[in-house]
XYZ file of N, CA and C in Angstrom:
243
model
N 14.993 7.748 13.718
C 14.115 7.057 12.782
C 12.691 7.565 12.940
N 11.940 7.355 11.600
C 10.924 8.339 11.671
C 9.721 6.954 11.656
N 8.751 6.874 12.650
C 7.836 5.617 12.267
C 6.939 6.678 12.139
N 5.742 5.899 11.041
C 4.666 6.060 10.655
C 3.975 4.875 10.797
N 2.750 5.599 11.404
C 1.836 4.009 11.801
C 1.036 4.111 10.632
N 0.356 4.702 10.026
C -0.597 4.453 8.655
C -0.837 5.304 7.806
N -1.454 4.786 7.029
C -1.911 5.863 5.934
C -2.277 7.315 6.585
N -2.734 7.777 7.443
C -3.368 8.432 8.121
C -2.492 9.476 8.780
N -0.973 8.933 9.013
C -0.369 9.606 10.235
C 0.498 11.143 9.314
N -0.115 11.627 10.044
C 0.468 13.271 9.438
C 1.939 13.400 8.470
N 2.775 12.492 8.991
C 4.582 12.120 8.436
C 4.258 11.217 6.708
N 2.533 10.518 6.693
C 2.831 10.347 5.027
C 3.089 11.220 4.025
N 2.947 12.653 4.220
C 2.730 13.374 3.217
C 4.661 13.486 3.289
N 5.547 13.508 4.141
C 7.003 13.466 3.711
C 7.698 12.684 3.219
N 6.467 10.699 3.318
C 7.139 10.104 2.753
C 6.532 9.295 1.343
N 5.024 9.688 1.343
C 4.550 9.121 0.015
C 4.726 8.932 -0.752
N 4.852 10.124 -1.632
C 5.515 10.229 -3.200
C 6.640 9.403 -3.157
N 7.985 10.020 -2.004
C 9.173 9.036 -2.130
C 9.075 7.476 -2.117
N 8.294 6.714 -1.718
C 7.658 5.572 -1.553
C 7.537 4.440 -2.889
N 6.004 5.748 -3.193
C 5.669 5.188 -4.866
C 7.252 4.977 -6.089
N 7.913 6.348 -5.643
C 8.782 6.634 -7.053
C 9.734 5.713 -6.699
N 10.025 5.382 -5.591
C 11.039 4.139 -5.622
C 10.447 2.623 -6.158
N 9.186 3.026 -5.353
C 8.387 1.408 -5.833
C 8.254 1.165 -7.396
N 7.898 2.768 -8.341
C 7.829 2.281 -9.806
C 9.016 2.145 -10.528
N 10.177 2.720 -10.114
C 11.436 2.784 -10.361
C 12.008 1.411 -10.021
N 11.794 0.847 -8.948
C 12.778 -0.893 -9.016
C 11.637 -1.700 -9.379
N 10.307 -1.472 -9.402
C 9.407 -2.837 -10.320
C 8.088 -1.908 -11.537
N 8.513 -1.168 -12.130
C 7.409 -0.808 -13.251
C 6.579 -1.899 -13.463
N 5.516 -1.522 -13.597
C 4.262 -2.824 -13.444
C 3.606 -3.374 -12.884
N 4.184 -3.121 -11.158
C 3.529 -3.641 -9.846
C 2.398 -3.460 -9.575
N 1.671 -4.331 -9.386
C 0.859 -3.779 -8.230
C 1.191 -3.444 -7.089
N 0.561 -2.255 -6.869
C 0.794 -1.666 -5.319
C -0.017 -1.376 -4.607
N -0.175 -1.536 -3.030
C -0.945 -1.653 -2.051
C -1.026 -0.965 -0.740
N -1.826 -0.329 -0.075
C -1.563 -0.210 1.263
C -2.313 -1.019 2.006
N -2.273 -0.907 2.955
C -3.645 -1.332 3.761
C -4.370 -0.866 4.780
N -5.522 -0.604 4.736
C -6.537 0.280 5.758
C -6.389 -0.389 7.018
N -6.304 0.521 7.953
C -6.422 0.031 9.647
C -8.033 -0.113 9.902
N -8.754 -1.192 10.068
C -7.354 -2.171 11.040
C -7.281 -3.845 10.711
N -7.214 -3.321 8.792
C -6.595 -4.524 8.141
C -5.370 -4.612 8.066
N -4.418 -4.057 8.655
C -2.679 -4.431 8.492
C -2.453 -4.940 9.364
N -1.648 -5.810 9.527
C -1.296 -6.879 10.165
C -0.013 -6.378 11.053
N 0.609 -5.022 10.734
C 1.982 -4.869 10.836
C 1.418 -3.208 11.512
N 1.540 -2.811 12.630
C 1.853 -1.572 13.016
C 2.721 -0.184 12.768
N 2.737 -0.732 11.088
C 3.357 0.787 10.201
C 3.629 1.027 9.261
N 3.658 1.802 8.687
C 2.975 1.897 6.945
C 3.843 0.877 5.984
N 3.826 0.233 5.216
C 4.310 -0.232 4.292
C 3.491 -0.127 3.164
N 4.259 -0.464 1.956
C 4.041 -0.492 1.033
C 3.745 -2.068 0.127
N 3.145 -2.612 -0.417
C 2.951 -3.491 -0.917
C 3.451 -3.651 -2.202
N 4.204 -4.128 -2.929
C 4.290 -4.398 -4.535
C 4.932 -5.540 -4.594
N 3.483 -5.826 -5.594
C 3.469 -7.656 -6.498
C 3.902 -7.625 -7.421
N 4.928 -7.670 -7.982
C 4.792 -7.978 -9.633
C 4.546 -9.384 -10.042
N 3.952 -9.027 -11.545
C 3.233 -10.095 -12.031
C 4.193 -10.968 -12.677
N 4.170 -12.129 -13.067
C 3.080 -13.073 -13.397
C 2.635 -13.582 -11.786
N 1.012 -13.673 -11.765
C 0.394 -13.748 -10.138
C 0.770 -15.459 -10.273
N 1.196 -16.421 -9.560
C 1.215 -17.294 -8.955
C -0.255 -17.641 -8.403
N -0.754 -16.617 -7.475
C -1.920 -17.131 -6.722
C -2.628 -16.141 -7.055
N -4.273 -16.372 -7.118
C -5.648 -15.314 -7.390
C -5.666 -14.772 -6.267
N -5.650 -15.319 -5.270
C -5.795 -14.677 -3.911
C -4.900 -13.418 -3.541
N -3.567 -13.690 -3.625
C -3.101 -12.716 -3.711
C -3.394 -11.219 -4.126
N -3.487 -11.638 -5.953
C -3.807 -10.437 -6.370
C -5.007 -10.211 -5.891
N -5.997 -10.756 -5.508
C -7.285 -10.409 -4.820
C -7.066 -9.420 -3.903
N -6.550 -9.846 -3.370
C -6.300 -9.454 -1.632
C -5.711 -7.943 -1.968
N -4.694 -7.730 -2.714
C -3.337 -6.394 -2.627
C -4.154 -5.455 -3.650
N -4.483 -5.933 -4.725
C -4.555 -4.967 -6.116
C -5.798 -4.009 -5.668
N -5.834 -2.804 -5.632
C -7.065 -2.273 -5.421
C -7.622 -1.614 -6.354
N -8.687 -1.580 -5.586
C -10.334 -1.671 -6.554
C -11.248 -1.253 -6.010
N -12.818 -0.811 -6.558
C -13.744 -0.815 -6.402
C -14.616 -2.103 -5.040
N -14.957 -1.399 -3.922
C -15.288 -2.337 -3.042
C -14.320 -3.018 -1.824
N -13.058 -2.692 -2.632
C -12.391 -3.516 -1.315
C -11.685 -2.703 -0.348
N -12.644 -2.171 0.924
C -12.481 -1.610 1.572
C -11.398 -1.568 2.500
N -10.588 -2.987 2.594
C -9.016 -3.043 3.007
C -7.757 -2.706 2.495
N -8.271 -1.776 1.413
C -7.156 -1.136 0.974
C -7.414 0.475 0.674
N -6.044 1.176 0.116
C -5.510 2.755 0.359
C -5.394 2.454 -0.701
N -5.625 2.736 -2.237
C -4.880 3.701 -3.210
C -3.589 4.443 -3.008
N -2.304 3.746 -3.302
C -0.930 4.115 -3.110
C -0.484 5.928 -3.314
N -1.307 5.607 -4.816
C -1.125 7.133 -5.546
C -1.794 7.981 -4.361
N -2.664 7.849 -3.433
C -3.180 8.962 -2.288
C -2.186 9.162 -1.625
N -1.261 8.550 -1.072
C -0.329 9.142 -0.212
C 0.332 10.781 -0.486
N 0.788 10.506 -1.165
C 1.105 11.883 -1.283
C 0.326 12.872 -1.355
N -0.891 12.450 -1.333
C -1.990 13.763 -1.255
C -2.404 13.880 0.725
N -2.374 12.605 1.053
C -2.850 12.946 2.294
C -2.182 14.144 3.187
């Protein structure tokens, strides 16, 4: 088994893309998320996806990224890293 601790660790670039295309393939529409160290709570990369309708603001606050919120990765980067 192959662990990857974060966005960062040299092994995303083998598993990024595969990641996203599964993530848009079983929920088209998601939001998707990573999270910057050493905002993850969890010691290895995951992937985040919400689909909508949001239940809670916070949520989507928290996952959807954006401008400013420095606890998160842009999904689509993985495969570039």
């Amino acid at each position: 088994r192959l662990h990857v601790q974060n966005y960062k660790s040299p092994e995303v670039s083998q598993i990024g893309a595969h990641l996203l295309r599964v993530a848009r393939q079983l929920a088209p529409g998601a939001v998707l998320s990573v999270h910057r160290p050493p905002f993850n709570s969890v010691d290895h990369l995951h992937l985040h996806v919400l689909v909508p309708p949001f239940q809670n603001a916070l949520k989507r606050f928290k996952h959807q990224p954006g401008f400013l919120k420095f606890w998160l990765v842009d999904p689509t980067t993985l495969s570039e890293v």
